[in-house]
Amino acid sequence: MELIIANSKKEKKDFLNFYISQYHNHELRRDSLSGLLKGILFETSVMSKSIEILPLIVKNNDEIVMCCLLAKASRMQEYLQMSFFESKEYCIEGFNLVYEKAEEISKKWQTKFICASLNIHVNYGLGYLKDSYSKPQSFGMAHNEAFIHDYFESYGFSGIDMVTFHKNMEADFTLISDKLRQKLKSKYSVRHADFKNMEREAKIYTRINNDAFRNHPFYYKRVEEEDLELFKDFKMLLRPENLLFVLKDNIEVGFMLWYPDFHQLMSSKETVGLKTVINNKLFNHKIDEFKIVEMGIIEEEQKKGAILALFDYCFNLTKGRYKSFESGWVLKENIMSGNFGYKWADGVCKNYVAYIKEL
């Protein structure tokens, strides 16, 4: 068993190819993050300018069995991330090598915590799948084997529980009364994103994110250049309706990002890319589930109805077009989001866990 620091161009390609191999030719998984990983490994993305990385691969008899990208974001100095961690099969000997290196680098980089399942920033996913291993992976969420949890639990990591919610959109339901809807309309308005003015929209999105999630676990302040890059990466897949802004007094105070579950259009051998874009234009009507991926309301407008205005608008927009939706992850301890989810959704869809350990 050998631990290799993947610093050379060839070793980075080997890292990337192994990561991709974990998703290609798998009936339930789809590859939606290798493009992000490639930009970070080869330092071509905007995000790579603000992070330190150390790519690790573990070989057994010249075969790669494990990979992990150790990373520290400049705006999250206390955390060493074990990101993009993949393991072909359970191999505690290989994990021992990775974890020992993580502890060593943590001392060098002077971090206080090690976290696992965060891929650089929460916008790119958080949490390992904890159940529902026989269900397909939805776009933007993790899919892994159950043994992944054994690694972190055996090393004394604490778990942070998260859930996603599911709703049947074909059943009759009423989110809010007509009286409340009119009251909300007198206070808030909702608009679609204008991707012809992408720089302006990215700036608004960044501002709201940094206000809404300032106290959220693992969140660190975004910069406009990173969000603009994120928008550009997904521009060909998204329609203006997929990014909704809620306004009060003509000022954006919140947003909702939703989109069709593009994984339903992807084959098991496919990476998100041009083929996905073409299929989305030709066969978008074949997608029967959508994802409510992210929502954010500025602090002073929380619990005042802005989020209801977004949900009501989105549900009216998608009713009759999709059979169901799944939410992005919600912290299980977040009583406000959790109770709201239990109220407007049919129940929990999947459970996820993120890991953290204080050194």
Short mmCIF file of C-alpha atoms in Angstrom, two decimals:
data_model
loop_
_atom_site.label_atom_id
_atom_site.label_comp_id
_atom_site.label_asym_id
_atom_site.label_seq_id
_atom_site.Cartn_x
_atom_site.Cartn_y
_atom_site.Cartn_z
CA MET A 1 0.00 0.00 0.00
CA GLU A 2 1.52 3.31 -1.11
CA LEU A 3 0.48 6.94 -0.61
CA ILE A 4 1.42 9.26 -3.47
CA ILE A 5 1.25 13.06 -3.55
CA ALA A 6 -0.15 13.72 -7.01
CA ASN A 7 1.85 16.79 -7.98
CA SER A 8 2.84 15.94 -11.53
CA LYS A 9 0.56 16.46 -14.52
CA LYS A 10 0.35 12.69 -15.07
CA GLU A 11 -0.48 11.99 -11.42
CA LYS A 12 -3.19 14.66 -11.45
CA LYS A 13 -4.68 13.04 -14.55
CA ASP A 14 -4.57 9.68 -12.76
CA PHE A 15 -6.36 11.28 -9.79
CA LEU A 16 -9.05 12.77 -12.03
CA ASN A 17 -9.53 9.57 -14.03
CA PHE A 18 -9.92 7.50 -10.86
CA TYR A 19 -12.48 9.97 -9.50
CA ILE A 20 -14.44 9.78 -12.77
CA SER A 21 -14.25 5.97 -12.76
CA GLN A 22 -16.20 5.97 -9.48
CA TYR A 23 -19.19 7.47 -11.31
CA HIS A 24 -18.99 6.19 -14.86
CA ASN A 25 -20.59 2.81 -15.60
CA HIS A 26 -22.45 2.92 -12.29
CA GLU A 27 -26.19 2.39 -12.65
CA LEU A 28 -27.18 4.88 -9.94
CA ARG A 29 -24.43 7.51 -10.09
CA ARG A 30 -23.77 10.35 -12.49
CA ASP A 31 -20.66 12.50 -12.88
CA SER A 32 -21.49 16.16 -12.30
CA LEU A 33 -18.42 17.38 -10.35
CA SER A 34 -15.34 16.18 -12.25
CA GLY A 35 -15.29 19.44 -14.23
CA LEU A 36 -14.96 21.41 -10.99
CA LEU A 37 -12.30 19.00 -9.72
CA LYS A 38 -10.32 19.33 -12.96
CA GLY A 39 -10.27 23.14 -12.68
CA ILE A 40 -9.00 22.90 -9.10
CA LEU A 41 -6.39 20.20 -9.75
CA PHE A 42 -4.89 22.02 -12.73
CA GLU A 43 -5.44 25.46 -11.20
CA THR A 44 -7.49 26.85 -14.10
CA SER A 45 -10.57 27.88 -12.09
CA VAL A 46 -11.07 31.17 -10.30
CA MET A 47 -11.55 29.25 -7.06
CA SER A 48 -8.09 27.70 -7.28
CA LYS A 49 -6.56 31.14 -6.61
CA SER A 50 -7.91 31.15 -3.05
CA ILE A 51 -7.19 27.60 -1.89
CA GLU A 52 -4.20 25.46 -1.00
CA ILE A 53 -4.41 21.87 -2.15
CA LEU A 54 -2.58 18.58 -1.78
CA PRO A 55 -3.91 15.78 -4.04
CA LEU A 56 -3.40 12.29 -2.64
CA ILE A 57 -3.81 8.89 -4.26
CA VAL A 58 -3.38 5.49 -2.65
CA LYS A 59 -2.08 2.61 -4.72
CA ASN A 60 -2.18 -1.10 -4.00
CA ASN A 61 0.01 -3.14 -6.38
CA ASP A 62 0.13 -0.18 -8.80
CA GLU A 63 -3.68 0.12 -8.85
CA ILE A 64 -5.32 3.27 -7.48
CA VAL A 65 -7.81 2.34 -4.77
CA MET A 66 -8.42 5.73 -3.10
CA CYS A 67 -8.11 9.45 -3.74
CA CYS A 68 -8.51 12.55 -1.58
CA LEU A 69 -7.89 16.23 -2.17
CA LEU A 70 -6.68 17.93 0.99
CA ALA A 71 -7.60 21.60 0.79
CA LYS A 72 -7.69 24.79 2.82
CA ALA A 73 -9.70 27.77 1.65
CA SER A 74 -8.18 31.15 2.40
CA ARG A 75 -11.51 32.34 3.82
CA MET A 76 -11.94 29.27 6.03
CA GLN A 77 -8.53 29.10 7.67
CA GLU A 78 -9.45 26.82 10.58
CA TYR A 79 -10.52 23.88 8.43
CA LEU A 80 -8.57 21.27 6.54
CA GLN A 81 -10.92 19.67 4.04
CA MET A 82 -10.78 16.04 3.02
CA SER A 83 -12.57 16.81 -0.25
CA PHE A 84 -13.37 14.71 -3.33
CA PHE A 85 -12.67 11.60 -1.27
CA GLU A 86 -13.36 8.38 -3.16
CA SER A 87 -12.63 4.78 -2.21
CA LYS A 88 -13.02 1.87 -4.62
CA GLU A 89 -13.71 -0.54 -1.74
CA TYR A 90 -13.33 -0.55 2.02
CA CYS A 91 -9.60 -0.32 2.76
CA ILE A 92 -8.76 0.90 6.25
CA GLU A 93 -5.03 0.53 5.57
CA GLY A 94 -5.29 3.01 2.71
CA PHE A 95 -7.42 5.38 4.78
CA ASN A 96 -4.81 5.26 7.57
CA LEU A 97 -2.24 6.63 5.11
CA VAL A 98 -4.57 9.42 3.97
CA TYR A 99 -5.57 10.40 7.50
CA GLU A 100 -1.99 10.44 8.78
CA LYS A 101 -1.06 12.80 5.95
CA ALA A 102 -4.12 14.92 6.72
CA GLU A 103 -2.99 15.31 10.35
CA GLU A 104 0.53 16.20 9.20
CA ILE A 105 -0.72 18.82 6.75
CA SER A 106 -3.16 20.18 9.30
CA LYS A 107 -0.23 21.03 11.58
CA LYS A 108 1.68 22.56 8.67
CA TRP A 109 -1.30 24.65 7.55
CA GLN A 110 -2.25 25.43 11.17
CA THR A 111 -5.86 24.30 10.99
CA LYS A 112 -7.97 23.42 14.04
CA PHE A 113 -10.45 21.07 12.39
CA ILE A 114 -10.60 18.39 9.73
CA CYS A 115 -13.86 18.11 7.84
CA ALA A 116 -15.04 15.56 5.30
CA SER A 117 -17.66 15.64 2.51
CA LEU A 118 -17.24 19.36 1.75
CA ASN A 119 -15.98 19.88 -1.81
CA ILE A 120 -14.23 23.23 -1.26
CA HIS A 121 -17.47 25.22 -0.78
CA VAL A 122 -21.04 24.32 0.26
CA ASN A 123 -22.27 25.47 -3.17
CA TYR A 124 -20.63 22.34 -4.56
CA GLY A 125 -22.16 19.86 -2.17
CA LEU A 126 -22.01 18.75 1.43
CA GLY A 127 -22.64 15.39 3.06
CA TYR A 128 -22.25 11.69 2.34
CA LEU A 129 -25.35 9.66 1.57
CA LYS A 130 -26.42 7.80 4.72
CA ASP A 131 -29.30 5.70 3.38
CA SER A 132 -31.27 5.13 0.15
CA TYR A 133 -28.23 3.57 -1.51
CA SER A 134 -30.50 1.87 -4.05
CA LYS A 135 -31.98 5.19 -5.23
CA PRO A 136 -30.47 7.18 -8.13
CA GLN A 137 -28.21 10.10 -7.32
CA SER A 138 -29.95 13.40 -7.98
CA PHE A 139 -28.09 16.29 -9.57
CA GLY A 140 -25.82 18.10 -7.12
CA MET A 141 -25.99 15.46 -4.38
CA ALA A 142 -23.61 12.74 -3.25
CA HIS A 143 -23.86 9.00 -3.83
CA ASN A 144 -21.49 6.63 -2.05
CA GLU A 145 -21.21 3.22 -0.47
CA ALA A 146 -22.17 2.73 3.19
CA PHE A 147 -18.59 1.89 4.20
CA ILE A 148 -17.53 5.52 3.67
CA HIS A 149 -19.05 6.31 7.06
CA ASP A 150 -17.00 3.60 8.77
CA TYR A 151 -13.80 5.46 7.95
CA PHE A 152 -14.77 8.68 9.68
CA GLU A 153 -16.72 7.16 12.54
CA SER A 154 -13.80 4.88 13.45
CA TYR A 155 -11.50 7.92 13.59
CA GLY A 156 -13.68 9.85 16.00
CA PHE A 157 -15.29 12.34 13.63
CA SER A 158 -18.57 13.90 14.73
CA GLY A 159 -21.47 13.73 12.31
CA ILE A 160 -23.65 16.63 11.16
CA ASP A 161 -26.99 15.26 9.96
CA MET A 162 -28.85 16.57 6.95
CA VAL A 163 -31.99 15.60 5.08
CA THR A 164 -33.61 16.23 1.73
CA PHE A 165 -37.36 16.50 1.26
CA HIS A 166 -39.59 15.09 -1.45
CA LYS A 167 -42.99 16.15 -2.76
CA ASN A 168 -45.49 14.65 -5.20
CA MET A 169 -46.39 17.48 -7.59
CA GLU A 170 -49.25 15.53 -9.17
CA ALA A 171 -51.33 15.48 -5.99
CA ASP A 172 -53.65 18.37 -5.21
CA PHE A 173 -52.23 20.69 -2.59
CA THR A 174 -52.44 24.31 -1.50
CA LEU A 175 -49.32 25.90 -0.10
CA ILE A 176 -50.97 29.13 1.01
CA SER A 177 -54.45 30.65 0.99
CA ASP A 178 -55.53 33.20 -1.62
CA LYS A 179 -55.74 35.81 1.13
CA LEU A 180 -52.12 35.21 2.17
CA ARG A 181 -51.02 35.15 -1.47
CA GLN A 182 -52.47 38.60 -2.06
CA LYS A 183 -50.85 39.87 1.12
CA LEU A 184 -47.47 38.55 -0.01
CA LYS A 185 -47.90 40.11 -3.46
CA SER A 186 -48.50 43.49 -1.86
CA LYS A 187 -45.13 43.18 -0.11
CA TYR A 188 -42.93 41.08 -2.40
CA SER A 189 -42.45 40.48 -6.10
CA VAL A 190 -40.55 37.67 -7.83
CA ARG A 191 -38.52 37.93 -11.02
CA HIS A 192 -36.51 35.59 -13.22
CA ALA A 193 -32.76 35.99 -13.62
CA ASP A 194 -31.47 38.01 -16.54
CA PHE A 195 -28.53 36.01 -17.86
CA LYS A 196 -27.81 38.69 -20.46
CA ASN A 197 -26.60 40.72 -17.46
CA MET A 198 -24.78 37.85 -15.80
CA GLU A 199 -22.23 39.97 -13.96
CA ARG A 200 -24.98 41.98 -12.29
CA GLU A 201 -26.95 38.85 -11.40
CA ALA A 202 -23.86 37.13 -9.99
CA LYS A 203 -23.18 40.20 -7.85
CA ILE A 204 -26.73 40.09 -6.43
CA TYR A 205 -26.50 36.33 -5.83
CA THR A 206 -23.18 36.76 -4.00
CA ARG A 207 -24.54 39.58 -1.83
CA ILE A 208 -27.57 37.59 -0.74
CA ASN A 209 -25.55 34.42 -0.10
CA ASN A 210 -23.07 36.21 2.12
CA ASP A 211 -25.86 37.82 4.14
CA ALA A 212 -28.15 34.78 4.39
CA PHE A 213 -25.56 32.14 5.26
CA ARG A 214 -23.06 34.10 7.33
CA ASN A 215 -23.64 31.87 10.38
CA HIS A 216 -24.06 28.60 8.52
CA PRO A 217 -21.66 25.69 9.28
CA PHE A 218 -18.81 25.44 6.73
CA TYR A 219 -19.96 28.55 4.87
CA TYR A 220 -17.34 31.13 4.03
CA LYS A 221 -17.72 34.42 2.23
CA ARG A 222 -18.06 34.18 -1.52
CA VAL A 223 -16.58 36.60 -4.02
CA GLU A 224 -18.31 37.71 -7.19
CA GLU A 225 -15.68 36.24 -9.52
CA GLU A 226 -16.31 32.73 -8.16
CA ASP A 227 -20.08 32.95 -8.50
CA LEU A 228 -19.75 34.41 -11.99
CA GLU A 229 -17.64 31.39 -12.93
CA LEU A 230 -20.29 29.12 -11.41
CA PHE A 231 -23.00 30.81 -13.48
CA LYS A 232 -20.95 30.57 -16.67
CA ASP A 233 -20.31 26.86 -16.11
CA PHE A 234 -24.05 26.16 -15.94
CA LYS A 235 -25.32 28.90 -18.27
CA MET A 236 -26.11 26.50 -21.11
CA LEU A 237 -28.16 24.26 -18.82
CA LEU A 238 -30.11 26.93 -16.97
CA ARG A 239 -33.07 28.99 -18.09
CA PRO A 240 -33.89 32.42 -16.61
CA GLU A 241 -36.77 30.84 -14.66
CA ASN A 242 -34.34 28.55 -12.79
CA LEU A 243 -32.92 31.40 -10.72
CA LEU A 244 -35.67 33.37 -9.00
CA PHE A 245 -35.15 36.57 -7.04
CA VAL A 246 -37.66 37.88 -4.52
CA LEU A 247 -37.78 41.68 -4.22
CA LYS A 248 -39.02 44.10 -1.61
CA ASP A 249 -39.22 47.78 -2.55
CA ASN A 250 -37.51 46.84 -5.85
CA ILE A 251 -34.44 45.45 -4.04
CA GLU A 252 -33.53 41.75 -4.19
CA VAL A 253 -33.78 40.26 -0.70
CA GLY A 254 -33.67 36.56 -1.50
CA PHE A 255 -33.29 33.93 -4.20
CA MET A 256 -34.22 30.37 -5.10
CA LEU A 257 -32.16 28.20 -7.43
CA TRP A 258 -34.09 25.30 -8.93
CA TYR A 259 -33.67 23.23 -12.05
CA PRO A 260 -34.72 19.94 -13.66
CA ASP A 261 -32.85 16.86 -12.44
CA PHE A 262 -30.42 16.73 -15.36
CA HIS A 263 -29.16 13.34 -14.20
CA GLN A 264 -32.30 11.87 -15.77
CA LEU A 265 -30.88 12.82 -19.18
CA MET A 266 -27.36 11.51 -18.57
CA SER A 267 -26.00 8.05 -19.30
CA SER A 268 -23.77 6.19 -16.86
CA LYS A 269 -20.76 6.89 -19.11
CA GLU A 270 -21.36 10.64 -19.31
CA THR A 271 -19.82 13.67 -17.62
CA VAL A 272 -21.90 16.85 -17.46
CA GLY A 273 -21.01 18.72 -20.62
CA LEU A 274 -22.08 19.51 -24.17
CA LYS A 275 -24.06 16.28 -24.62
CA THR A 276 -26.06 17.11 -21.47
CA VAL A 277 -26.78 20.59 -22.87
CA ILE A 278 -27.97 19.20 -26.21
CA ASN A 279 -30.14 16.55 -24.54
CA ASN A 280 -31.59 19.19 -22.23
CA LYS A 281 -32.67 21.27 -25.23
CA LEU A 282 -34.10 18.30 -27.10
CA PHE A 283 -35.50 16.11 -24.33
CA ASN A 284 -36.11 18.40 -21.36
CA HIS A 285 -39.75 17.32 -21.40
CA LYS A 286 -38.66 13.79 -20.46
CA ILE A 287 -37.41 14.94 -17.04
CA ASP A 288 -40.17 14.30 -14.49
CA GLU A 289 -38.47 15.60 -11.32
CA PHE A 290 -36.96 18.95 -10.45
CA LYS A 291 -34.61 20.05 -7.70
CA ILE A 292 -34.96 23.02 -5.38
CA VAL A 293 -31.24 23.35 -4.86
CA GLU A 294 -30.62 26.46 -2.84
CA MET A 295 -32.55 29.27 -1.18
CA GLY A 296 -31.32 32.31 0.66
CA ILE A 297 -33.09 35.23 2.34
CA ILE A 298 -31.19 38.17 3.82
CA GLU A 299 -31.26 38.15 7.60
CA GLU A 300 -33.61 41.10 8.11
CA GLU A 301 -36.27 39.54 5.84
CA GLN A 302 -36.20 36.03 7.28
CA LYS A 303 -39.48 34.75 8.81
CA LYS A 304 -41.39 37.58 7.14
CA GLY A 305 -42.85 35.79 4.12
CA ALA A 306 -40.20 36.20 1.43
CA ILE A 307 -39.48 32.48 1.36
CA LEU A 308 -43.20 31.73 1.06
CA ALA A 309 -43.42 34.06 -1.91
CA LEU A 310 -40.59 32.12 -3.61
CA PHE A 311 -42.13 28.71 -2.92
CA ASP A 312 -45.55 29.80 -4.09
CA TYR A 313 -44.11 31.24 -7.31
CA CYS A 314 -41.99 28.15 -7.97
CA PHE A 315 -44.83 25.70 -7.34
CA ASN A 316 -47.15 27.60 -9.67
CA LEU A 317 -44.38 27.71 -12.27
CA THR A 318 -43.69 23.97 -12.17
CA LYS A 319 -47.17 22.55 -11.50
CA GLY A 320 -48.18 20.23 -14.33
CA ARG A 321 -44.65 20.08 -15.74
CA TYR A 322 -43.07 17.66 -13.25
CA LYS A 323 -44.29 14.70 -11.24
CA SER A 324 -42.20 15.48 -8.16
CA PHE A 325 -39.38 17.49 -6.68
CA GLU A 326 -36.55 16.89 -4.25
CA SER A 327 -34.98 19.62 -2.14
CA GLY A 328 -31.31 20.21 -1.59
CA TRP A 329 -29.88 19.27 1.79
CA VAL A 330 -31.20 20.92 4.93
CA LEU A 331 -29.46 20.70 8.30
CA LYS A 332 -31.49 18.35 10.46
CA GLU A 333 -30.98 20.62 13.47
CA ASN A 334 -32.31 23.61 11.57
CA ILE A 335 -35.75 23.65 13.15
CA MET A 336 -37.11 26.46 10.98
CA SER A 337 -36.17 24.82 7.66
CA GLY A 338 -37.00 21.35 8.96
CA ASN A 339 -40.47 22.22 10.21
CA PHE A 340 -41.19 24.12 7.04
CA GLY A 341 -40.06 21.13 5.00
CA TYR A 342 -42.23 18.72 6.93
CA LYS A 343 -45.17 21.06 6.42
CA TRP A 344 -44.97 21.66 2.67
CA ALA A 345 -43.30 18.44 1.55
CA ASP A 346 -44.43 14.82 1.77
CA GLY A 347 -41.54 13.91 4.05
CA VAL A 348 -37.84 13.14 4.19
CA CYS A 349 -36.40 11.68 1.00
CA LYS A 350 -32.76 10.92 1.89
CA ASN A 351 -30.37 11.37 4.80
CA TYR A 352 -26.82 12.70 4.55
CA VAL A 353 -23.97 13.23 7.00
CA ALA A 354 -21.01 15.63 6.99
CA TYR A 355 -18.06 14.98 9.31
CA ILE A 356 -15.88 17.19 11.45
CA LYS A 357 -13.09 16.51 13.95
CA GLU A 358 -11.33 18.97 16.24
CA LEU A 359 -7.60 18.43 16.51
#
